[in-house]
């Protein structure tokens, strides 16, 4: 055959899709070697999470033509990760996930560059996130998804007709799994629904009523939660319960057992105790592989246009036979996160301090301890202390002055809000309009000219 | 090897110690270790499968570095099977990993008995001819077989075996077994000890809904000639009657009773699906029958005798608003009935075993117990021989798949995946594999596909030009992301088959990587 004589490229298989024209492709598809090189050179992908999905995503992206990848994760490797997080070995336990994952993939895939970030997602400034072409999410918490979603949506700008400006759309690809089930979705802020538009897809977890735990326990889980949520505090005045401390876990297990015996309730085991207390989600390698692969494939399609993209939500269930379903969800046009932003009208004299207080009372926001940024510049930061000190003097200045005397513009506020009785970090886009400043500006100009 | 229990904790929560033991006993053979095969095994090795044997005759080329994570720069020129095997071993030293440097096609041809040593064979990237031969070999040797293939933005997964029976099918949504439409004497007796009109409000709001419904159903039957509500009006009236017994608006137990009242209305007896299993000719047992069918035979006798048309009781109840005392008492009543049903079935299993000349203790009590607990959820999966499907697919269904809007892309890929094999048999390479002959390949593939459709008796159905072009554009590429998806599904099915838990996929899964509208085609 001819093949063996031709110098083979590493991208032998990928080239078929990137170099050849097709009819079932994305609207901006421009096949050719230039496209392949652009993917390598210019497309920067951020992987959020280096766990079950993150490990797979890093591998899949590194083998899908991407060269510039970064990964962020605050966790360290645990033994229970090893049944699926295939980039980690027993000797890695205790090390930061992001660092080990990045190193392993770089060792195996020559030429790929993966920068790890061992920190919380909230620790990075907006600028960090704005540098990426696509953000791929491999997370297991609603709060973290919500946060990244708000960050990506904060870059979105609307034109005068409230149409999203294409170059400000930061695409996200999101995956999630539980046991044999999972989902993969594509989020194009301003074009397809963002995470917040369809937040109802993730109903809050049902908690047991305290009176059931205290008075009428019926199941093993009730006994465990009694020991964990009520008895612990009664006995250990002031000492916080640490789910990662085996001694603490053992104590809860023993107490739960005592209570179960007292009421004649069967089924308390150490494994169940850990499951209930730590809210452990069962996880297996295969589902993570499937969902991550779908996400990586969509990332490749978004970046290259080499095929159509998923529109816009894939659900997967492999427990009973195999079911996949694509649903085209629609945007919530009043979405606080991906919409044009919350309109706030202010007098030009309002100080930054006053503005931050207003956000706390604003019925649509109820945002406490807000940090404020304008066009990438921090006007006030609540933390860390160094930045707080540096920006503190701005509090007494008028927001109008701080924003460079622009009559209307977007500012970003990061703070906390209460969601389902839980404090959550959120980022909100605010469209600030200063009342009556147009005329003032005119008068000043007129006066200056006289 | 440290702490396997902790290491496997997240999966033990899904398939338990028993599933894990089955996995650790299994030996899996992989044919071809490109990315599809490697990724399949990766997921199994992580989970702790007993042993793997990687079979591939090729050497690593630089093109493999771009789609296979299990090979690296230093592997080029070496046996691919060896390199992949080495990396997989690194993932889990509890797994016995070995490799054989040989082409699977040759092995299928020259050494069919080789495959009988394995629990399961995962055959990746095989063409039609080898698939048919391997299927025959594995069926004869009772070796489980899964085909997996990635091809451009499409691919397939297909299980092939004679029969797979499942006791622990673990459905997510399944009606609990409360028997509210047909309570047995002890449950009725317990309900009689409780007064629904108790004056103490705390006791009133802690009467479990099971008791409320049993009593209300009994009251209803008394005034309706022994019948339970059947018509819409009657059901509505029944709910109103429950509502009328509430003494405060915050009585969760009464709200639950109304929500769960449909459990009183559901017909008695077993589901049509279970009826089908009972009526299966395999339930006429002899000495060659499997344990599963012996137990089904016992179940059949139970239904006709002690069970009075009902399967053995499952014995567990869902959580519900209740005092601890009532709840625990109810739990015991359900458990006692389940235990009694089990003892009857167990007895019947022993006598049946004796009757067919087997050791009466050859099925463990634990197995019979699990069978009884899951009797309503039994599953029997059968798969047509590949050869039969290929030569005579179910024509009306195939026609439907090719023309139905939701199925036509997947149906088209199904035909094209077969057409490329015919193409390769005729022209010695897959369409679009090489540059410069695209137009010729496209028209040849089209002719091949038309020929195939006509051979199958599917005249008058055409595939779209776009899809044929796309198939040529793929040029038999094995993209990593597609391979990881297909390999992920293949490994999941391996786990379901080996653990004998959950329900394996039926038909052929056709991956549609264009818009993810993948489908299962039962042909």
CSV table of C-alpha atoms in Angstrom, one decimal, chain B residues 80-235:
chain,number,residue,atom,x,y,z
B,80,UNK,CA,1.3,-1.8,20.0
B,81,UNK,CA,-0.1,-4.6,22.2
B,82,UNK,CA,3.0,-4.6,24.4
B,83,UNK,CA,3.0,-0.8,24.8
B,84,UNK,CA,-0.7,-0.5,25.6
B,85,UNK,CA,-0.5,-3.5,28.0
B,86,UNK,CA,2.4,-1.9,29.8
B,87,UNK,CA,0.6,1.4,30.4
B,88,UNK,CA,-2.6,-0.4,31.5
B,89,UNK,CA,-0.6,-2.4,34.1
B,90,UNK,CA,0.6,0.9,35.5
B,91,UNK,CA,-3.0,1.9,36.3
B,92,UNK,CA,-3.7,-1.0,38.6
B,93,UNK,CA,-1.2,-3.6,39.8
B,94,UNK,CA,-4.0,-5.9,41.0
B,95,UNK,CA,-4.9,-6.7,37.4
B,96,UNK,CA,-3.1,-9.4,35.5
B,97,UNK,CA,-2.2,-7.9,32.2
B,98,UNK,CA,-0.7,-9.7,29.3
B,99,UNK,CA,-0.4,-9.2,25.5
B,100,UNK,CA,-0.1,-11.3,22.4
B,101,UNK,CA,1.4,-9.7,19.3
B,102,UNK,CA,-0.8,-11.2,16.6
B,103,UNK,CA,-3.5,-9.9,14.3
B,104,UNK,CA,-6.9,-10.8,15.6
B,105,UNK,CA,-8.1,-11.7,12.1
B,106,UNK,CA,-5.4,-14.4,11.9
B,107,UNK,CA,-6.3,-15.7,15.3
B,108,UNK,CA,-10.0,-16.0,14.5
B,109,UNK,CA,-9.1,-17.8,11.3
B,110,UNK,CA,-6.5,-20.2,12.6
B,111,UNK,CA,-7.1,-20.7,16.3
B,112,UNK,CA,-10.8,-20.5,17.2
B,113,UNK,CA,-10.4,-22.5,20.4
B,114,UNK,CA,-8.1,-19.8,21.8
B,115,UNK,CA,-11.1,-17.7,22.8
B,116,UNK,CA,-12.8,-20.2,25.0
B,117,UNK,CA,-10.5,-19.4,27.9
B,118,UNK,CA,-12.0,-15.9,28.4
B,119,UNK,CA,-15.1,-14.7,30.2
B,120,UNK,CA,-15.6,-12.0,27.6
B,121,UNK,CA,-14.1,-10.7,24.4
B,122,UNK,CA,-14.1,-7.1,23.4
B,123,UNK,CA,-13.6,-7.0,19.6
B,124,UNK,CA,-12.8,-3.5,18.3
B,125,UNK,CA,-12.4,-2.2,14.8
B,126,UNK,CA,-13.2,-5.5,13.2
B,127,UNK,CA,-14.7,-5.7,9.7
B,128,UNK,CA,-17.9,-7.7,8.9
B,129,UNK,CA,-16.3,-10.9,7.8
B,130,UNK,CA,-14.3,-11.3,11.1
B,131,UNK,CA,-17.2,-10.2,13.2
B,132,UNK,CA,-19.4,-13.0,11.8
B,133,UNK,CA,-16.7,-15.6,12.3
B,134,UNK,CA,-15.9,-14.5,15.8
B,135,UNK,CA,-19.5,-14.4,16.8
B,136,UNK,CA,-19.9,-18.0,15.8
B,137,UNK,CA,-16.8,-19.0,17.8
B,138,UNK,CA,-17.9,-17.1,21.0
B,139,UNK,CA,-21.5,-18.4,20.9
B,140,UNK,CA,-20.3,-22.0,20.6
B,141,UNK,CA,-17.9,-21.5,23.5
B,142,UNK,CA,-20.4,-19.5,25.6
B,143,UNK,CA,-18.0,-16.5,25.8
B,144,UNK,CA,-19.6,-13.1,26.1
B,145,UNK,CA,-18.8,-10.9,23.1
B,146,UNK,CA,-19.0,-7.1,22.6
B,147,UNK,CA,-18.2,-5.4,19.3
B,148,UNK,CA,-17.0,-1.8,19.4
B,149,UNK,CA,-16.0,0.4,16.5
B,150,UNK,CA,-15.1,4.1,16.0
B,151,UNK,CA,-15.2,5.5,12.5
B,152,UNK,CA,-14.9,9.2,12.0
B,153,UNK,CA,-17.8,10.9,13.9
B,154,UNK,CA,-19.7,7.6,14.0
B,155,UNK,CA,-19.3,4.2,15.6
B,156,UNK,CA,-21.2,1.3,17.1
B,157,UNK,CA,-21.4,-0.9,20.1
B,158,UNK,CA,-23.2,-4.3,19.8
B,159,UNK,CA,-23.4,-7.1,22.3
B,160,UNK,CA,-23.6,-10.6,21.0
B,161,UNK,CA,-24.5,-13.7,23.1
B,162,UNK,CA,-27.3,-16.2,23.2
B,163,UNK,CA,-28.9,-15.2,26.5
B,164,UNK,CA,-28.2,-13.0,29.5
B,165,UNK,CA,-30.4,-13.3,32.5
B,166,UNK,CA,-30.4,-10.6,35.2
B,167,UNK,CA,-31.7,-10.9,38.8
B,168,UNK,CA,-30.5,-7.6,40.1
B,169,UNK,CA,-31.6,-5.3,37.2
B,170,UNK,CA,-31.7,-2.4,39.7
B,171,UNK,CA,-34.2,-0.1,37.8
B,172,UNK,CA,-34.2,3.4,39.1
B,173,UNK,CA,-37.9,3.9,39.0
B,174,UNK,CA,-39.9,0.9,40.0
B,175,UNK,CA,-43.2,0.7,41.9
B,176,UNK,CA,-42.5,-0.4,45.5
B,177,UNK,CA,-44.1,-3.6,46.6
B,178,UNK,CA,-46.6,-2.6,49.2
B,179,UNK,CA,-49.4,-4.8,48.2
B,180,UNK,CA,-52.0,-2.2,49.1
B,181,UNK,CA,-54.3,-3.5,46.5
B,182,UNK,CA,-54.1,-7.0,48.0
B,183,UNK,CA,-53.0,-7.0,51.6
B,184,UNK,CA,-52.3,-10.2,53.4
B,185,UNK,CA,-53.8,-11.1,56.7
B,186,UNK,CA,-51.0,-9.9,58.9
B,187,UNK,CA,-50.9,-6.5,57.3
B,188,UNK,CA,-54.7,-6.2,57.5
B,189,UNK,CA,-54.4,-7.3,61.2
B,190,UNK,CA,-51.9,-4.6,61.9
B,191,UNK,CA,-54.1,-2.0,60.3
B,192,UNK,CA,-57.0,-3.0,62.4
B,193,UNK,CA,-55.0,-2.3,65.6
B,194,UNK,CA,-54.8,1.4,64.6
B,195,UNK,CA,-57.7,3.8,64.8
B,196,UNK,CA,-57.7,6.4,62.1
B,197,UNK,CA,-59.9,8.6,64.1
B,198,UNK,CA,-57.6,8.7,67.1
B,199,UNK,CA,-58.2,11.9,69.0
B,200,UNK,CA,-54.5,12.6,69.9
B,201,UNK,CA,-53.4,15.0,67.0
B,202,UNK,CA,-49.8,13.8,67.3
B,203,UNK,CA,-50.8,10.2,66.8
B,204,UNK,CA,-53.2,11.2,64.0
B,205,UNK,CA,-50.5,12.9,62.0
B,206,UNK,CA,-48.1,10.0,62.5
B,207,UNK,CA,-50.3,7.2,61.2
B,208,UNK,CA,-48.3,5.8,58.2
B,209,UNK,CA,-50.0,6.2,54.9
B,210,UNK,CA,-49.8,2.4,54.3
B,211,UNK,CA,-52.1,1.9,57.2
B,212,UNK,CA,-54.4,4.8,56.0
B,213,UNK,CA,-54.7,3.3,52.6
B,214,UNK,CA,-55.2,-0.3,53.7
B,215,UNK,CA,-58.0,0.8,56.0
B,216,UNK,CA,-59.6,3.1,53.5
B,217,UNK,CA,-59.4,0.5,50.7
B,218,UNK,CA,-61.1,-2.0,53.0
B,219,UNK,CA,-63.9,0.5,53.9
B,220,UNK,CA,-64.4,1.2,50.2
B,221,UNK,CA,-64.5,-2.4,49.3
B,222,UNK,CA,-67.1,-3.1,52.0
B,223,UNK,CA,-69.5,-0.5,50.5
B,224,UNK,CA,-68.7,-1.4,46.8
B,225,UNK,CA,-69.3,-5.2,46.7
B,226,UNK,CA,-65.7,-6.1,47.5
B,227,UNK,CA,-64.3,-4.0,44.6
B,228,UNK,CA,-61.6,-1.3,44.7
B,229,UNK,CA,-61.9,2.0,42.8
B,230,UNK,CA,-61.5,1.6,39.1
B,231,UNK,CA,-63.1,4.5,37.2
B,232,UNK,CA,-61.8,8.0,37.2
B,233,UNK,CA,-64.7,9.2,39.3
B,234,UNK,CA,-64.3,6.5,41.8
B,235,UNK,CA,-60.6,7.2,42.2
